[in-house]
XYZ file of C-alpha atoms in Angstrom:
445
model
C 24.980 -18.088 25.251
C 23.718 -19.882 22.134
C 19.993 -20.500 21.657
C 20.512 -24.248 22.117
C 22.394 -23.805 25.393
C 19.778 -21.348 26.592
C 17.001 -23.844 25.868
C 18.856 -26.516 27.849
C 19.353 -24.128 30.782
C 15.683 -23.212 30.756
C 14.607 -26.850 30.548
C 16.812 -27.560 33.569
C 15.319 -24.635 35.500
C 11.776 -25.693 34.622
C 12.532 -29.274 35.661
C 14.065 -28.116 38.942
C 11.002 -25.944 39.672
C 8.765 -28.956 39.055
C 10.845 -31.232 41.282
C 10.765 -28.679 44.107
C 6.998 -28.357 43.662
C 6.605 -32.107 44.028
C 8.897 -32.066 47.061
C 6.846 -29.256 48.600
C 3.636 -31.197 48.018
C 5.188 -34.314 49.593
C 6.264 -32.287 52.630
C 2.768 -30.803 52.801
C 1.267 -34.307 52.828
C 3.726 -35.286 55.565
C 2.696 -32.262 57.636
C 6.143 -30.658 57.406
C 5.106 -26.979 57.472
C 8.631 -25.538 57.616
C 9.806 -27.879 54.888
C 7.018 -26.806 52.539
C 7.916 -23.141 53.109
C 11.597 -23.907 52.462
C 10.657 -25.626 49.194
C 8.679 -22.551 48.095
C 11.623 -20.277 48.948
C 13.931 -22.598 47.005
C 11.619 -22.273 44.034
C 11.874 -18.511 44.431
C 15.657 -18.687 43.974
C 15.288 -20.828 40.842
C 12.584 -18.505 39.549
C 14.842 -15.458 39.968
C 17.586 -17.302 38.075
C 15.117 -18.036 35.278
C 14.024 -14.387 35.086
C 17.666 -13.261 35.039
C 18.410 -15.547 32.083
C 15.160 -14.641 30.365
C 15.599 -10.879 30.468
C 19.131 -11.103 29.082
C 19.143 -13.918 26.546
C 15.658 -15.246 25.960
C 13.962 -12.681 23.727
C 14.378 -14.538 20.421
C 14.845 -18.184 21.406
C 12.463 -20.285 19.333
C 10.113 -22.650 21.119
C 10.741 -21.061 24.515
C 7.153 -19.873 24.966
C 5.750 -23.398 24.627
C 8.271 -24.723 27.139
C 7.280 -21.994 29.605
C 3.568 -22.691 29.182
C 4.066 -26.460 29.461
C 5.958 -26.119 32.755
C 3.343 -23.630 34.037
C 0.536 -26.101 33.308
C 2.420 -29.023 34.895
C 3.062 -27.025 38.077
C -0.624 -26.129 38.378
C -2.064 -29.533 37.488
C 0.284 -31.231 39.953
C -0.942 -28.942 42.739
C -4.637 -28.245 42.291
C -5.955 -31.604 43.534
C -4.069 -31.408 46.830
C -6.087 -29.991 49.752
C -5.256 -26.442 50.911
C -2.398 -26.467 53.394
C -0.828 -23.065 53.948
C -4.186 -21.248 54.251
C -7.786 -22.213 55.029
C -9.415 -19.106 53.498
C -10.988 -21.100 50.683
C -13.383 -22.775 53.130
C -14.792 -19.356 53.969
C -15.274 -18.716 50.231
C -17.393 -21.845 49.861
C -19.265 -21.033 53.078
C -20.097 -17.503 51.920
C -21.352 -18.884 48.612
C -23.603 -21.365 50.390
C -24.957 -18.683 52.724
C -25.888 -16.536 49.735
C -27.378 -19.545 47.988
C -29.733 -19.891 50.962
C -30.880 -16.295 50.385
C -28.982 -14.841 53.381
C -26.750 -11.773 53.310
C -23.200 -13.055 54.040
C -22.396 -9.881 56.027
C -25.218 -10.477 58.521
C -24.100 -13.418 60.671
C -20.934 -15.100 61.891
C -20.772 -18.734 60.685
C -21.411 -20.046 64.213
C -24.682 -18.115 64.513
C -27.677 -20.380 65.136
C -29.486 -18.791 62.193
C -27.049 -20.637 59.928
C -26.992 -23.994 61.699
C -28.856 -25.750 58.863
C -26.000 -24.893 56.495
C -23.322 -26.555 58.605
C -21.767 -29.678 57.141
C -18.782 -31.893 57.849
C -16.762 -30.900 54.770
C -16.685 -27.092 54.895
C -17.926 -25.626 58.177
C -15.363 -27.232 60.554
C -12.510 -25.596 58.579
C -13.993 -22.093 58.319
C -11.582 -19.767 60.129
C -12.809 -17.274 62.754
C -16.202 -18.987 62.636
C -17.130 -17.989 66.193
C -16.573 -14.254 65.963
C -16.033 -12.946 62.429
C -18.526 -12.125 59.755
C -17.104 -12.308 56.254
C -14.430 -9.788 55.294
C -14.599 -10.283 51.513
C -15.957 -7.413 49.359
C -18.988 -7.753 47.045
C -17.183 -8.699 43.803
C -15.596 -11.622 45.626
C -19.020 -12.568 47.014
C -20.488 -12.698 43.506
C -17.724 -15.107 42.522
C -18.318 -17.287 45.577
C -22.037 -17.434 44.831
C -21.491 -18.276 41.164
C -19.017 -21.073 41.837
C -21.067 -22.717 44.598
C -24.160 -22.748 42.361
C -22.160 -25.154 40.207
C -20.438 -27.096 42.985
C -20.042 -26.180 46.655
C -16.680 -27.878 47.070
C -13.132 -26.755 47.727
C -11.924 -28.357 44.492
C -14.513 -26.471 42.446
C -13.471 -23.183 44.066
C -9.799 -23.934 43.376
C -10.561 -24.729 39.743
C -12.465 -21.450 39.442
C -9.477 -19.522 40.807
C -7.207 -21.458 38.475
C -9.464 -20.353 35.593
C -8.861 -16.719 36.598
C -5.142 -17.518 36.753
C -5.126 -18.973 33.241
C -7.168 -16.000 31.997
C -4.465 -13.720 33.400
C -1.806 -15.646 31.463
C -3.816 -15.339 28.235
C -4.446 -11.612 28.740
C -0.809 -10.945 29.579
C 0.236 -12.694 26.376
C -2.090 -10.354 24.477
C -0.612 -7.331 26.214
C 2.969 -8.467 25.657
C 2.198 -8.881 21.959
C 0.623 -5.445 21.678
C 3.532 -3.889 23.571
C 5.963 -5.716 21.255
C 7.596 -7.271 24.299
C 9.034 -10.820 24.177
C 6.186 -13.321 24.767
C 8.611 -15.413 26.818
C 8.298 -12.765 29.551
C 5.065 -14.521 30.484
C 7.304 -16.731 32.660
C 7.611 -13.795 35.061
C 3.969 -14.436 35.950
C 3.416 -18.073 34.990
C 6.435 -19.491 36.852
C 6.176 -17.321 39.947
C 5.889 -19.525 43.074
C 3.192 -17.234 44.507
C 0.932 -17.986 41.556
C 1.455 -21.720 42.005
C 1.120 -22.043 45.779
C -1.462 -19.339 46.432
C -3.778 -20.086 43.499
C -3.382 -23.750 42.518
C -2.454 -24.610 46.110
C -4.628 -22.456 48.350
C -7.184 -21.178 45.827
C -6.971 -17.544 46.907
C -9.512 -15.151 45.414
C -6.639 -12.746 44.742
C -6.385 -14.641 41.441
C -9.581 -12.866 40.361
C -8.144 -9.496 41.407
C -5.032 -10.183 39.303
C -7.179 -11.108 36.294
C -9.349 -7.998 36.626
C -6.261 -5.771 36.974
C -4.880 -7.305 33.774
C -8.136 -6.618 31.883
C -8.030 -3.028 33.144
C -4.441 -2.622 31.935
C -5.335 -3.997 28.509
C -8.370 -1.695 28.321
C -6.265 1.348 29.258
C -3.693 0.499 26.627
C -6.464 0.236 24.040
C -7.945 3.554 25.202
C -11.164 2.035 26.588
C -11.577 3.940 29.893
C -15.128 2.682 30.620
C -13.970 -0.935 30.544
C -10.854 -0.030 32.515
C -12.944 1.641 35.229
C -15.329 -1.316 35.400
C -12.546 -3.855 35.887
C -10.492 -1.680 38.234
C -13.561 -1.436 40.462
C -14.081 -5.201 40.176
C -10.472 -5.808 41.203
C -10.771 -3.386 44.141
C -13.973 -5.105 45.275
C -12.260 -8.477 45.280
C -9.318 -7.079 47.240
C -9.307 -3.387 48.160
C -5.581 -2.957 47.442
C -5.738 -2.505 43.608
C -7.399 0.882 44.086
C -3.809 2.131 44.534
C -3.107 2.018 40.774
C -6.104 4.126 39.702
C -4.124 7.427 39.672
C -1.550 5.948 37.276
C -4.259 4.940 34.782
C -6.499 8.005 35.104
C -6.100 10.793 32.552
C -6.909 14.229 33.876
C -10.323 15.618 32.946
C -11.421 12.297 31.465
C -14.505 11.446 33.530
C -15.168 8.042 31.946
C -12.830 5.883 34.060
C -13.883 7.291 37.463
C -17.563 7.258 36.426
C -17.379 3.601 35.409
C -15.473 2.816 38.615
C -18.096 4.499 40.823
C -21.063 2.988 38.959
C -19.564 -0.508 39.162
C -18.872 -0.172 42.885
C -22.455 0.983 43.538
C -23.899 -1.912 41.532
C -21.788 -4.449 43.427
C -22.734 -3.076 46.847
C -26.475 -2.612 46.250
C -27.510 -6.286 46.768
C -25.812 -6.325 50.189
C -26.973 -3.033 51.689
C -29.729 -4.650 53.728
C -27.202 -4.855 56.585
C -26.490 -1.119 56.414
C -23.126 -0.113 57.815
C -22.257 -3.762 58.526
C -21.583 -4.242 54.799
C -17.857 -3.907 55.536
C -18.149 -7.141 57.492
C -15.155 -8.114 59.594
C -12.863 -5.462 58.075
C -12.938 -2.935 60.973
C -12.281 -5.695 63.527
C -9.606 -7.169 61.246
C -7.730 -3.863 61.389
C -7.630 -4.221 65.167
C -6.797 -7.934 65.098
C -3.808 -7.303 62.834
C -2.630 -4.505 65.202
C -2.967 -1.895 62.464
C -5.068 0.452 64.590
C -2.391 0.614 67.294
C 0.569 0.656 64.909
C 2.101 -2.616 66.113
C 1.330 -4.357 62.840
C 3.441 -2.033 60.688
C 7.046 -3.057 60.105
C 8.331 0.528 59.913
C 6.697 1.451 63.228
C 8.094 -1.695 64.875
C 11.566 -1.017 63.501
C 11.552 2.585 64.742
C 10.426 1.384 68.155
C 13.164 -1.288 68.297
C 15.960 1.047 67.187
C 15.013 4.164 69.150
C 12.780 2.886 71.937
C 10.188 5.453 70.865
C 6.760 4.282 69.701
C 5.485 6.239 66.713
C 1.720 6.823 67.118
C -0.368 4.976 64.533
C -2.197 8.177 63.604
C 1.083 9.951 62.812
C 2.343 6.991 60.789
C -0.881 6.700 58.778
C -0.945 10.459 58.137
C 2.621 10.348 56.815
C 1.818 7.261 54.715
C -1.249 8.951 53.192
C 0.768 12.077 52.377
C 3.426 9.981 50.657
C 0.846 8.031 48.652
C -0.975 11.260 47.733
C 2.276 12.822 46.489
C 3.058 9.748 44.395
C -0.516 9.724 43.044
C -0.190 13.345 41.895
C 3.086 12.571 40.123
C 1.527 9.477 38.536
C -1.475 11.442 37.245
C 0.830 14.064 35.805
C 2.751 11.403 33.882
C -0.456 9.630 32.813
C -1.527 12.830 31.039
C 1.560 12.518 28.787
C 0.388 9.184 27.419
C 3.691 7.373 28.032
C 2.516 3.802 28.590
C 5.833 2.508 29.921
C 5.877 5.234 32.567
C 2.245 4.522 33.452
C 3.102 0.870 34.056
C 6.064 1.930 36.147
C 3.860 4.181 38.251
C 1.301 1.396 38.707
C 4.008 -0.823 40.145
C 5.478 1.999 42.252
C 2.112 2.916 43.797
C 1.147 -0.707 44.426
C 4.512 -1.598 45.963
C 4.638 1.544 48.115
C 1.179 0.794 49.489
C 2.191 -2.750 50.398
C 5.491 -1.682 51.952
C 3.633 0.853 54.109
C 0.940 -1.651 55.134
C 3.449 -4.522 55.497
C 0.955 -7.377 55.009
C 1.259 -10.419 57.229
C 0.234 -12.872 54.494
C 2.135 -13.723 51.283
C -0.924 -13.812 49.015
C -1.455 -10.061 49.489
C 1.419 -9.626 47.004
C -0.192 -11.828 44.364
C -1.945 -9.055 42.421
C 1.444 -7.390 41.752
C 2.478 -10.232 39.435
C 0.714 -9.017 36.246
C 2.372 -5.610 36.724
C 5.759 -7.290 37.222
C 5.294 -9.315 34.046
C 4.879 -6.095 32.047
C 7.387 -3.955 33.967
C 9.951 -6.243 35.663
C 11.776 -4.705 38.617
C 14.285 -6.723 40.594
C 13.473 -5.286 44.028
C 9.803 -6.239 43.609
C 10.695 -9.652 42.196
C 12.792 -10.275 45.324
C 10.000 -8.969 47.559
C 7.332 -11.201 46.057
C 9.426 -14.382 45.972
C 10.643 -13.737 49.513
C 7.135 -13.156 50.845
C 6.892 -16.843 51.795
C 8.970 -16.053 54.882
C 5.817 -14.455 56.312
C 4.437 -17.961 56.829
C 7.208 -18.526 59.369
C 5.575 -16.094 61.819
C 1.888 -16.879 61.309
C 1.862 -19.431 64.109
C 4.102 -17.436 66.440
C 3.817 -13.669 66.200
C 6.156 -12.720 68.998
C 7.451 -9.186 68.514
C 11.123 -10.141 68.096
C 10.454 -13.052 65.735
C 8.139 -11.010 63.536
C 10.601 -8.120 63.404
C 13.439 -10.439 62.338
C 11.519 -12.021 59.463
C 10.034 -8.707 58.349
C 13.521 -7.207 58.402
C 14.765 -10.023 56.169
C 11.910 -9.529 53.702
C 11.615 -5.754 53.559
C 15.319 -5.199 54.212
C 16.122 -7.288 51.115
C 13.715 -5.178 49.114
C 15.230 -1.906 50.331
C 18.799 -3.118 49.682
C 17.825 -4.237 46.186
C 16.144 -0.872 45.577
C 19.263 0.990 46.724
C 21.419 -1.219 44.503
C 19.201 -0.624 41.494
C 19.241 3.151 42.034
C 23.044 3.072 42.287
C 23.338 1.111 39.022
C 20.956 3.496 37.232
C 22.901 6.470 38.517
C 26.174 5.016 37.242
C 24.578 4.293 33.852
C 23.296 7.864 33.587
C 26.734 9.246 34.491
C 28.424 6.996 31.924
C 25.937 8.043 29.251
C 26.441 11.708 30.100
C 30.242 11.309 29.993
C 30.077 9.596 26.600
C 27.809 12.344 25.255
C 30.185 15.037 26.528
C 33.182 13.250 25.027
C 31.357 12.833 21.725
C 30.386 16.496 21.524
C 34.013 17.504 22.196
C 35.376 15.599 19.208
């Protein structure tokens, strides 16, 4: 494909993504929940087509980066002013910021507690989810962000703009990393055009945008051999959303105490202002584990699948023990490779550990996959690209979590990932065999 034809194809893909975004926003305004999800999934298909073209023909096409960035900005600007639709979490963010602004520990009371009645308003409080029974679930780094934003403006739009600022910071940092890695800058589309980044940040304003930004800073710091900074930002990411702790083994170099020391010190500093509630500083998290059926095992796709196929229910304790052993084994292998200083392999291990953790936990919400996007931008893998774009199907079961319905949609999502993984392994195996055969033939001449 010539550079001119490639530019035209990419303009068409960018235009189609924008049109589907506008359609999704129209359907959102019309209250068509299923239609909005379908539009996001349609964008996922176009996005995968764009990544396919990009990774094969787009490395040296002039002007492509500016086209990618222009479309990314249009998609975000078109979305940010619309009210949240697929998730109401952002109202809790603003509420937590206001509670802290009043000098109250956000982990102490549920929003409906009479001690907070003076903070209730008509714009935020009525939309706070789980207001009657759940204290906040968000870790301390997220709470600092909520407090900072609401000191400027205690509105949903202000919180969305703040999350969009983290999103744009991630794009800038990824461009720096791509340059230093001598990778094509056009690969920024793998992050900037991803439907998750558009709908879950510009649309719903999820704080996972901050986790993604902090993970990207940590990756840049590791590449530049700055372990203190890497540890600080890894801890910050983990205390926005606990999940990024999974990649620490891939970035830690054996016997180098600086990264874990900075991680521990940062975590302590973040938690100290909230320790007045003692053990309640985890907030709603323990109850959330029960609510999501993780304590009993019913919330895990693998456990549900085993139960459906065999009729035997795997105990949650046995499943979690096996999952921890698997993650521990992968962590040991990742640390061993990290000691060799091979940056490409370290990135690969980061993505492997993060994806394995999510597959084992099988989140019920699409935005839990958001922090994988910076890793995907630097180390694209088709199975994970399919997993993240397909995660919108999880919205189809949020309102109706019947066992059969949930199992069907989870099977579609995680089954697609596993099939893609098997296909990729088969292709790699064939390539290795072909390379070995060519080498043998060459040595025989």
